Tab-separated table of C-alpha atoms and ligand atoms in Angstrom:
chain	number	residue	atom	x	y	z
R	1	MET	CA	5.224	-8.672	-18.850
R	2	PRO	CA	7.526	-6.139	-17.110
R	3	GLN	CA	9.122	-7.049	-13.794
R	4	PRO	CA	6.914	-5.696	-10.951
R	5	ARG	CA	8.453	-2.800	-9.015
R	6	VAL	CA	5.853	-2.880	-6.249
R	7	ALA	CA	4.713	-5.828	-4.144
R	8	VAL	CA	1.361	-5.870	-2.381
R	9	VAL	CA	1.244	-8.609	0.239
R	10	PHE	CA	-1.392	-9.218	2.891
R	11	GLY	CA	-2.091	-11.658	5.683
R	12	SER	CA	-5.234	-13.393	4.465
R	13	ASP	CA	-7.588	-13.734	1.531
R	14	SER	CA	-10.122	-12.050	3.842
R	15	ASP	CA	-8.041	-8.849	3.383
R	16	TRP	CA	-8.574	-8.781	-0.384
R	17	GLU	CA	-11.794	-6.774	-0.252
R	18	THR	CA	-9.770	-3.873	1.181
R	19	MET	CA	-6.479	-4.450	-0.623
R	20	GLU	CA	-8.117	-4.644	-4.031
R	21	SER	CA	-8.345	-0.836	-3.931
R	22	CYS	CA	-4.570	-0.667	-3.446
R	23	VAL	CA	-3.915	-2.896	-6.443
R	24	LYS	CA	-6.473	-0.971	-8.495
R	25	GLN	CA	-4.837	2.363	-7.646
R	26	LEU	CA	-1.395	1.065	-8.652
R	27	ARG	CA	-2.801	-0.245	-11.937
R	28	GLU	CA	-4.313	3.169	-12.665
R	29	PHE	CA	-0.727	4.469	-12.753
R	30	GLY	CA	0.342	1.605	-15.028
R	31	GLU	CA	2.065	-0.445	-12.319
R	32	ALA	CA	1.383	-4.189	-12.375
R	33	PRO	CA	2.211	-5.210	-8.809
R	34	PHE	CA	3.333	-8.565	-7.483
R	35	VAL	CA	0.485	-9.768	-5.232
R	36	GLU	CA	0.571	-12.580	-2.678
R	37	VAL	CA	-1.170	-13.650	0.516
R	38	MET	CA	1.478	-14.339	3.158
R	39	SER	CA	1.445	-14.239	6.913
R	40	ALA	CA	4.212	-13.472	9.390
R	41	HIS	CA	2.459	-15.725	11.886
R	42	ARG	CA	0.953	-18.483	9.762
R	43	ASN	CA	3.658	-19.052	7.155
R	44	PRO	CA	6.718	-17.191	8.450
R	45	ALA	CA	9.162	-19.154	6.284
R	46	ARG	CA	7.543	-17.848	3.074
R	47	CYS	CA	7.450	-14.344	4.507
R	48	SER	CA	11.171	-14.546	5.223
R	49	GLU	CA	11.996	-16.067	1.823
R	50	PHE	CA	9.999	-13.401	-0.027
R	51	SER	CA	11.428	-10.429	1.841
R	52	SER	CA	15.024	-11.677	1.773
R	53	GLY	CA	14.876	-12.039	-2.018
R	54	ALA	CA	12.727	-8.989	-2.791
R	55	GLU	CA	15.526	-6.618	-3.803
R	56	ALA	CA	17.295	-9.217	-5.951
R	57	ASN	CA	13.958	-9.929	-7.621
R	58	GLY	CA	13.723	-6.333	-8.823
R	59	LEU	CA	11.173	-4.992	-6.365
R	60	GLU	CA	11.581	-1.389	-5.224
R	61	VAL	CA	8.760	-0.896	-2.702
R	62	ILE	CA	6.771	-3.354	-0.592
R	63	ILE	CA	3.250	-2.711	0.669
R	64	ALA	CA	2.360	-5.069	3.522
R	65	ALA	CA	-1.118	-5.204	5.031
R	66	ALA	CA	-2.649	-7.220	7.818
R	67	GLY	CA	-5.299	-7.048	10.468
R	68	MET	CA	-5.253	-7.834	14.190
R	69	SER	CA	-1.617	-8.117	15.349
R	70	ASN	CA	0.083	-6.915	12.146
R	71	ALA	CA	3.579	-8.384	12.291
R	72	LEU	CA	3.812	-8.698	8.506
R	73	ALA	CA	5.120	-5.237	7.632
R	74	GLY	CA	7.694	-5.266	10.423
R	75	ALA	CA	8.881	-8.796	9.703
R	76	ILE	CA	9.344	-7.917	6.035
R	77	ALA	CA	11.180	-4.699	6.913
R	78	ALA	CA	13.526	-6.734	9.101
R	79	HIS	CA	14.617	-8.800	6.087
R	80	THR	CA	14.980	-6.203	3.328
R	81	PRO	CA	16.632	-2.839	2.703
R	82	LEU	CA	13.640	-1.820	0.528
R	83	PRO	CA	11.119	0.727	1.855
R	84	VAL	CA	8.089	-0.953	3.417
R	85	ILE	CA	4.661	0.654	3.647
R	86	GLY	CA	2.410	-0.895	6.272
R	87	VAL	CA	-1.379	-0.917	5.994
R	88	PRO	CA	-3.254	-1.695	9.217
R	89	LEU	CA	-6.516	-3.461	8.421
R	90	GLU	CA	-9.826	-3.420	10.186
R	91	SER	CA	-10.459	-6.984	11.290
R	92	GLY	CA	-11.234	-8.539	14.626
R	93	SER	CA	-12.851	-6.777	17.562
R	94	MET	CA	-10.747	-3.590	17.770
R	95	GLN	CA	-11.650	-1.899	14.448
R	96	GLY	CA	-8.022	-1.878	13.325
R	97	MET	CA	-6.543	-0.097	16.345
R	98	ASP	CA	-4.629	-3.281	17.189
R	99	ALA	CA	-3.192	-3.458	13.676
R	100	LEU	CA	-2.439	0.286	13.637
R	101	LEU	CA	-0.357	0.135	16.796
R	102	SER	CA	1.447	-3.065	15.853
R	103	THR	CA	2.296	-1.625	12.415
R	104	VAL	CA	3.390	1.829	13.476
R	105	GLN	CA	5.247	1.091	16.721
R	106	MET	CA	8.467	-0.152	15.155
R	107	PRO	CA	11.715	-0.044	17.113
R	108	PRO	CA	14.364	2.449	15.972
R	109	GLY	CA	16.335	1.136	13.005
R	110	ILE	CA	13.464	-0.712	11.294
R	111	PRO	CA	11.079	1.862	9.803
R	112	VAL	CA	7.660	0.989	8.426
R	113	ALA	CA	5.828	3.874	6.744
R	114	THR	CA	2.390	3.355	8.241
R	115	VAL	CA	-0.748	4.660	6.554
R	116	SER	CA	-4.272	4.925	7.913
R	117	ILE	CA	-6.532	1.988	8.780
R	118	GLY	CA	-8.452	0.203	6.054
R	119	ARG	CA	-9.501	1.320	2.583
R	120	ALA	CA	-8.112	4.882	2.830
R	121	GLY	CA	-4.771	3.459	3.911
R	122	ALA	CA	-4.816	0.881	1.129
R	123	LYS	CA	-5.271	3.635	-1.464
R	124	ASN	CA	-2.697	5.905	0.177
R	125	ALA	CA	-0.167	3.076	0.320
R	126	ALA	CA	-0.432	2.766	-3.451
R	127	LEU	CA	-0.054	6.533	-3.888
R	128	LEU	CA	2.950	6.636	-1.566
R	129	ALA	CA	4.590	3.825	-3.546
R	130	ILE	CA	3.955	5.758	-6.765
R	131	GLN	CA	5.525	8.879	-5.225
R	132	MET	CA	8.615	6.851	-4.281
R	133	LEU	CA	8.986	5.397	-7.764
R	134	ALA	CA	8.338	8.822	-9.292
R	135	ASN	CA	11.565	10.134	-7.729
R	136	LYS	CA	13.448	8.470	-10.565
R	137	ASP	CA	10.705	8.080	-13.165
R	138	GLU	CA	9.695	11.340	-14.827
R	139	LYS	CA	6.726	9.766	-16.657
R	140	LEU	CA	5.285	8.578	-13.371
R	141	ALA	CA	6.062	11.937	-11.728
R	142	SER	CA	4.094	13.669	-14.463
R	143	ALA	CA	1.184	11.219	-14.053
R	144	TYR	CA	1.193	11.942	-10.329
R	145	ARG	CA	1.081	15.696	-10.938
R	146	ASP	CA	-1.935	15.118	-13.241
R	147	PHE	CA	-3.582	13.000	-10.536
R	148	LYS	CA	-3.191	15.843	-8.014
R	149	LYS	CA	-4.597	18.343	-10.502
R	150	THR	CA	-7.636	16.170	-11.271
R	151	GLN	CA	-8.229	15.667	-7.558
R	152	ALA	CA	-8.106	19.414	-6.918
R	153	GLU	CA	-10.559	20.025	-9.781
R	154	ALA	CA	-12.924	17.448	-8.288
R	155	VAL	CA	-13.023	19.464	-5.048
R	156	ALA	CA	-13.993	22.558	-7.032
R	157	ASP	CA	-16.858	20.559	-8.588
R	158	ARG	CA	-18.001	19.383	-5.152
R	159	ASN	CA	-17.918	22.964	-3.910
R	160	ALA	CA	-19.986	24.116	-6.889
R	161	LYS	CA	-22.628	21.491	-6.034
R	162	VAL	CA	-22.871	22.739	-2.455
R	163	GLN	CA	-22.909	26.402	-3.546
R	164	ALA	CA	-25.833	25.637	-5.876
R	165	LYS	CA	-27.848	24.421	-2.891
R	166	LEU	CA	-27.373	27.627	-0.839
J	201	LIG	C1	-4.528	-11.282	9.896
J	201	LIG	O1	-5.587	-11.802	10.595
J	201	LIG	C2	-5.023	-11.143	8.488
J	201	LIG	O2	-4.307	-10.129	7.832
J	201	LIG	C3	-6.482	-10.814	8.657
J	201	LIG	O3	-6.711	-9.422	8.614
J	201	LIG	C4	-6.787	-11.352	10.039
J	201	LIG	C5	-7.808	-12.459	10.038
J	201	LIG	O4	-7.411	-13.461	9.134
J	201	LIG	P1	-8.380	-14.643	8.710
J	201	LIG	O5	-8.718	-15.396	9.954
J	201	LIG	O6	-9.604	-14.012	8.074
J	201	LIG	O7	-7.610	-15.474	7.718
J	201	LIG	O8	-3.405	-12.081	9.959
């Protein structure tokens, strides 16, 4: 089993339904991510231990997702020099706006690359991580180019379906 290069961590098992799409997208590019439920609020010691050791453990990118007040991505970014991608999740009464603001509004010096709320963000976090790894992995870069090509072709197919209805 190769050492994971990407970690996908999230605040609760209730986040799995959304974050499964992130893990799935990474696996489609051949990445087998490290996955763990951890919470900046509920088990901060584990969060600190994980993020402090992440680089030494061979990780290259960390995806951190949480709903409500999302402190996870920021707390992890505080403890590691690795790039952190934050996914705000839709949970609680504010449809993810609370998580979006708490993920994106980082103070200068501690960046968190924040993607959109929910499932789209979970998928984009995986794609962003792949793009980062692809900077020094030509095989992955080529797979990403193929992904873009396939996606563009799919739009042409969708257009053809609409044109046929006119
Ligand atoms: C956050 O609180 C989690 O990431 C989750 O989105 C939300 C609710 O958690 P549970 O009460 O379902 O465990 O920390």
